[in-house]
Amino acid sequence: MNECTEFLRIALSKGRILEETVELLEGSGIKCQQVKGNGRKLIYTDEKQGVSFILGKPMDIPTYVEYGAADLGVVGKDVLMETEGEYYELLDLNIGYCKLVVAGEKDKTERDYRTIASKYPKLTEKYFESMGRQTNIVKLNGSVELAPLTNLADSIVDLVSSGQTLRENNLVELEKITDITTRLIANKGSYQLKQARIVSLVENMQGSI
Ligand code: PRP
């Protein structure tokens, strides 16, 4: 195998979607045994398959792909909407189903959207702007549901999957912004240089979705 043109570097999002991603890749003929353990290693190279797996934080996956540190990336549409980078979005992988919502305290009688906390400040700003509503946005890095409970913000914009986090914190969905799934993205240069290999992987993935 010619490593320069054919070796594939795939950036995977650590966390919730990793297990489903690995299942899908395995169903598409890419063995991911090394990634499955609970190790702390961040990059695995499989010479035999001509693949390396880069394990990054979801918000950073588009950066690895855009700058060509990875050829391909697997990441949620929420992250792509927030980061808006230069890459090709190749495929909706139909995994990691969740939705992006505006949520607030269940027992509040008057709704207030003056201050919104979110991990997605750009996306939040765009959404409220498109609705013609003025807001202040507070950027948080996680556990966003804490913001209304501590009076840091009136409401939040965040992902909901099972709904458990909202329920256990006495919050409710107020507005759905959009449904979210996981996507496959490609570096633009890699897509030209390694097209045959990438297209074949995409076809295999389509077959196994
Ligand atoms: C996500 C999301 C919500 C939660 C929703 O956070 O931001 O907080 O999951 O899931 P649920 O509807 O199934 O309860 P995550 O657990 O990834 O961690 P974070 O809050 O640190 O971002």
Coordinates of C-alpha atoms and ligand atoms in Angstrom, one line a residue:
M1 CA 0.0 0.0 0.0
N2 CA 1.3 3.5 -0.9
E3 CA 1.1 5.3 2.4
C4 CA 1.2 8.8 1.0
T5 CA -1.9 8.5 -1.1
E6 CA -3.8 5.6 0.4
F7 CA -3.3 5.7 4.2
L8 CA -6.6 7.0 5.8
R9 CA -6.5 9.1 8.9
I10 CA -10.0 9.1 10.5
A11 CA -10.8 11.5 13.3
L12 CA -13.5 10.1 15.7
S13 CA -15.4 12.0 18.3
K14 CA -14.8 10.7 21.8
G15 CA -17.8 10.3 24.0
R16 CA -21.4 9.4 23.3
I17 CA -21.2 8.6 19.6
L18 CA -18.0 6.6 19.7
E19 CA -19.5 3.2 20.3
E20 CA -22.1 3.6 17.4
T21 CA -19.3 5.0 15.2
V22 CA -17.1 2.0 15.8
E23 CA -20.1 -0.3 15.1
L24 CA -20.7 1.4 11.8
L25 CA -17.1 1.4 10.7
E26 CA -16.8 -2.3 11.6
G27 CA -19.9 -3.0 9.5
S28 CA -18.2 -1.1 6.7
G29 CA -15.2 -3.4 6.8
I30 CA -12.8 -1.3 9.0
K31 CA -11.7 -3.2 12.1
C32 CA -11.6 -0.9 15.1
Q33 CA -10.5 -3.3 17.8
Q34 CA -7.8 -0.9 19.1
V35 CA -10.3 1.9 19.7
K36 CA -12.7 -0.3 21.7
G37 CA -10.8 -0.5 24.9
N38 CA -10.9 1.9 27.7
G39 CA -7.3 3.1 27.1
R40 CA -6.2 6.7 27.2
K41 CA -4.3 6.6 23.9
L42 CA -5.4 9.2 21.4
I43 CA -4.1 7.9 18.2
Y44 CA -4.0 4.3 16.9
T45 CA -2.2 3.3 13.7
D46 CA -3.2 0.1 12.0
E47 CA -0.6 -0.5 9.3
K48 CA -2.3 -3.6 8.0
Q49 CA -5.5 -1.8 7.2
G50 CA -3.8 1.4 6.3
V51 CA -5.9 3.3 8.7
S52 CA -5.2 5.5 11.7
F53 CA -7.8 6.6 14.2
I54 CA -7.5 10.0 15.9
L55 CA -9.6 10.4 19.0
G56 CA -10.5 14.0 19.5
K57 CA -13.0 16.2 21.4
P58 CA -16.2 16.5 19.2
M59 CA -15.8 20.3 18.8
D60 CA -12.2 19.8 17.5
I61 CA -12.9 17.2 14.8
P62 CA -13.7 19.8 12.1
T63 CA -10.4 21.5 12.8
Y64 CA -8.4 18.3 12.4
V65 CA -10.2 17.7 9.1
E66 CA -10.1 21.3 7.8
Y67 CA -6.3 21.6 8.4
G68 CA -5.6 18.2 6.9
A69 CA -4.4 16.6 10.1
A70 CA -7.1 14.0 9.4
D71 CA -8.6 12.9 6.0
L72 CA -12.0 12.1 7.4
G73 CA -14.0 13.0 10.5
V74 CA -17.0 11.6 12.2
V75 CA -18.9 14.3 14.1
G76 CA -22.4 15.6 15.1
K77 CA -24.2 18.1 12.8
D78 CA -24.5 20.3 15.9
V79 CA -20.7 20.8 15.9
L80 CA -20.6 21.4 12.1
M81 CA -23.3 24.0 12.5
E82 CA -21.4 25.7 15.2
T83 CA -17.9 25.6 13.7
E84 CA -18.8 26.2 10.0
G85 CA -15.4 25.1 8.6
E86 CA -14.1 24.3 5.1
Y87 CA -14.5 20.6 4.4
Y88 CA -16.9 18.3 2.4
E89 CA -19.8 16.8 4.3
L90 CA -20.0 13.4 2.7
L91 CA -22.7 11.4 4.5
D92 CA -25.4 11.4 7.1
L93 CA -24.5 8.4 9.1
N94 CA -27.9 8.1 10.7
I95 CA -26.5 7.6 14.2
G96 CA -26.3 9.8 17.2
Y97 CA -29.9 10.9 16.9
C98 CA -30.8 13.8 19.2
K99 CA -32.3 17.3 18.8
L100 CA -31.1 20.8 19.6
V101 CA -33.6 22.7 21.7
V102 CA -34.3 25.8 23.7
A103 CA -35.1 24.7 27.2
G104 CA -36.0 26.4 30.5
E105 CA -37.4 25.9 33.9
K106 CA -40.6 23.8 34.1
D107 CA -42.4 25.8 36.7
K108 CA -41.7 29.3 35.3
T109 CA -44.9 31.1 34.3
E110 CA -43.3 33.9 32.3
R111 CA -40.7 32.9 29.7
D112 CA -37.6 35.1 29.4
Y113 CA -35.1 34.8 26.6
R114 CA -32.8 37.7 27.6
T115 CA -29.9 35.5 28.6
I116 CA -29.3 32.1 27.0
A117 CA -26.5 29.8 28.0
S118 CA -25.1 27.3 25.5
K119 CA -22.1 25.3 24.3
Y120 CA -23.2 26.7 20.8
P121 CA -23.0 30.5 21.0
K122 CA -22.8 31.1 17.2
L123 CA -25.7 28.7 16.4
T124 CA -27.7 30.2 19.3
E125 CA -27.1 33.7 18.1
K126 CA -28.1 32.8 14.5
Y127 CA -31.3 31.1 15.7
F128 CA -32.5 34.0 17.8
E129 CA -31.5 36.5 15.2
S130 CA -33.5 34.7 12.6
M131 CA -36.5 34.9 15.0
G132 CA -35.9 38.6 15.4
R133 CA -35.3 38.2 19.1
Q134 CA -32.5 40.0 21.0
T135 CA -30.5 37.9 23.4
N136 CA -27.3 37.8 25.4
I137 CA -25.4 34.6 25.1
V138 CA -23.3 33.0 27.8
K139 CA -20.9 30.4 26.5
L140 CA -20.5 27.3 28.7
N141 CA -18.5 24.2 28.1
G142 CA -20.9 21.5 29.4
S143 CA -23.6 20.8 32.0
V144 CA -25.4 23.7 30.5
E145 CA -28.6 22.7 32.4
L146 CA -27.1 24.3 35.5
A147 CA -27.4 27.8 34.1
P148 CA -31.2 28.4 34.7
L149 CA -30.9 26.6 38.0
T150 CA -28.3 29.0 39.2
N151 CA -29.8 32.1 37.6
L152 CA -26.8 32.4 35.3
A153 CA -29.3 32.4 32.4
D154 CA -33.0 32.4 31.7
S155 CA -32.9 29.5 29.2
I156 CA -30.5 27.2 27.5
V157 CA -29.8 25.9 24.0
D158 CA -28.6 22.3 24.2
L159 CA -28.9 18.8 22.9
V160 CA -31.6 16.5 24.2
S161 CA -31.3 12.8 23.6
S162 CA -33.2 10.7 26.2
G163 CA -34.5 13.8 27.9
Q164 CA -33.2 12.5 31.3
T165 CA -31.0 15.5 32.0
L166 CA -33.8 18.0 31.4
R167 CA -36.2 15.9 33.5
E168 CA -33.9 15.4 36.5
N169 CA -33.2 19.1 36.6
N170 CA -36.8 20.2 36.4
L171 CA -36.4 21.7 32.9
V172 CA -38.6 21.4 29.8
E173 CA -38.1 21.8 26.1
L174 CA -39.6 25.1 24.9
E175 CA -38.7 25.1 21.2
K176 CA -37.1 22.6 18.9
I177 CA -34.4 24.2 16.8
T178 CA -33.4 21.1 14.7
D179 CA -32.8 17.4 14.6
I180 CA -29.2 16.3 14.8
T181 CA -27.4 13.2 13.5
T182 CA -23.8 12.3 13.0
R183 CA -22.0 13.1 9.7
L184 CA -18.9 12.0 7.8
I185 CA -16.7 14.9 6.7
A186 CA -13.6 14.9 4.5
N187 CA -10.7 17.2 4.0
K188 CA -11.0 18.8 0.6
G189 CA -7.4 18.0 -0.5
S190 CA -7.6 14.4 0.9
Y191 CA -10.8 13.9 -1.1
Q192 CA -9.0 14.5 -4.3
L193 CA -5.8 12.7 -3.4
K194 CA -7.4 9.6 -1.8
Q195 CA -10.7 9.7 -3.7
A196 CA -10.8 6.0 -4.6
R197 CA -10.3 4.9 -1.0
I198 CA -12.7 7.4 0.4
V199 CA -15.4 6.7 -2.1
S200 CA -15.1 3.0 -1.5
L201 CA -15.5 3.6 2.3
V202 CA -18.5 5.9 1.8
E203 CA -20.1 3.2 -0.4
N204 CA -19.5 0.5 2.3
M205 CA -20.8 2.9 5.0
Q206 CA -24.0 3.6 2.9
G207 CA -24.5 -0.1 2.7
S208 CA -24.2 -0.6 6.4
I209 CA -26.3 2.4 7.5
Ligands
PRP1 C1 -25.3 16.2 26.5 C2 -26.2 17.4 26.3 C3 -27.1 17.3 27.5 C4 -27.3 15.8 27.7 C5 -28.6 15.3 27.0 O1 -24.3 16.4 27.4 O2 -25.4 18.6 26.3 O3 -26.5 17.8 28.7 O4 -26.2 15.2 27.0 O5 -28.7 13.9 27.1 P1 -30.1 13.3 27.7 O6 -31.2 13.9 27.0 O7 -30.0 11.8 27.3 O8 -30.1 13.4 29.2 P2 -23.1 15.4 27.7 O9 -23.6 14.3 28.5 O10 -22.5 15.0 26.4 O11 -22.1 16.3 28.5 P3 -21.9 17.8 28.7 O12 -23.1 18.4 29.4 O13 -20.7 17.9 29.6 O14 -21.7 18.4 27.4

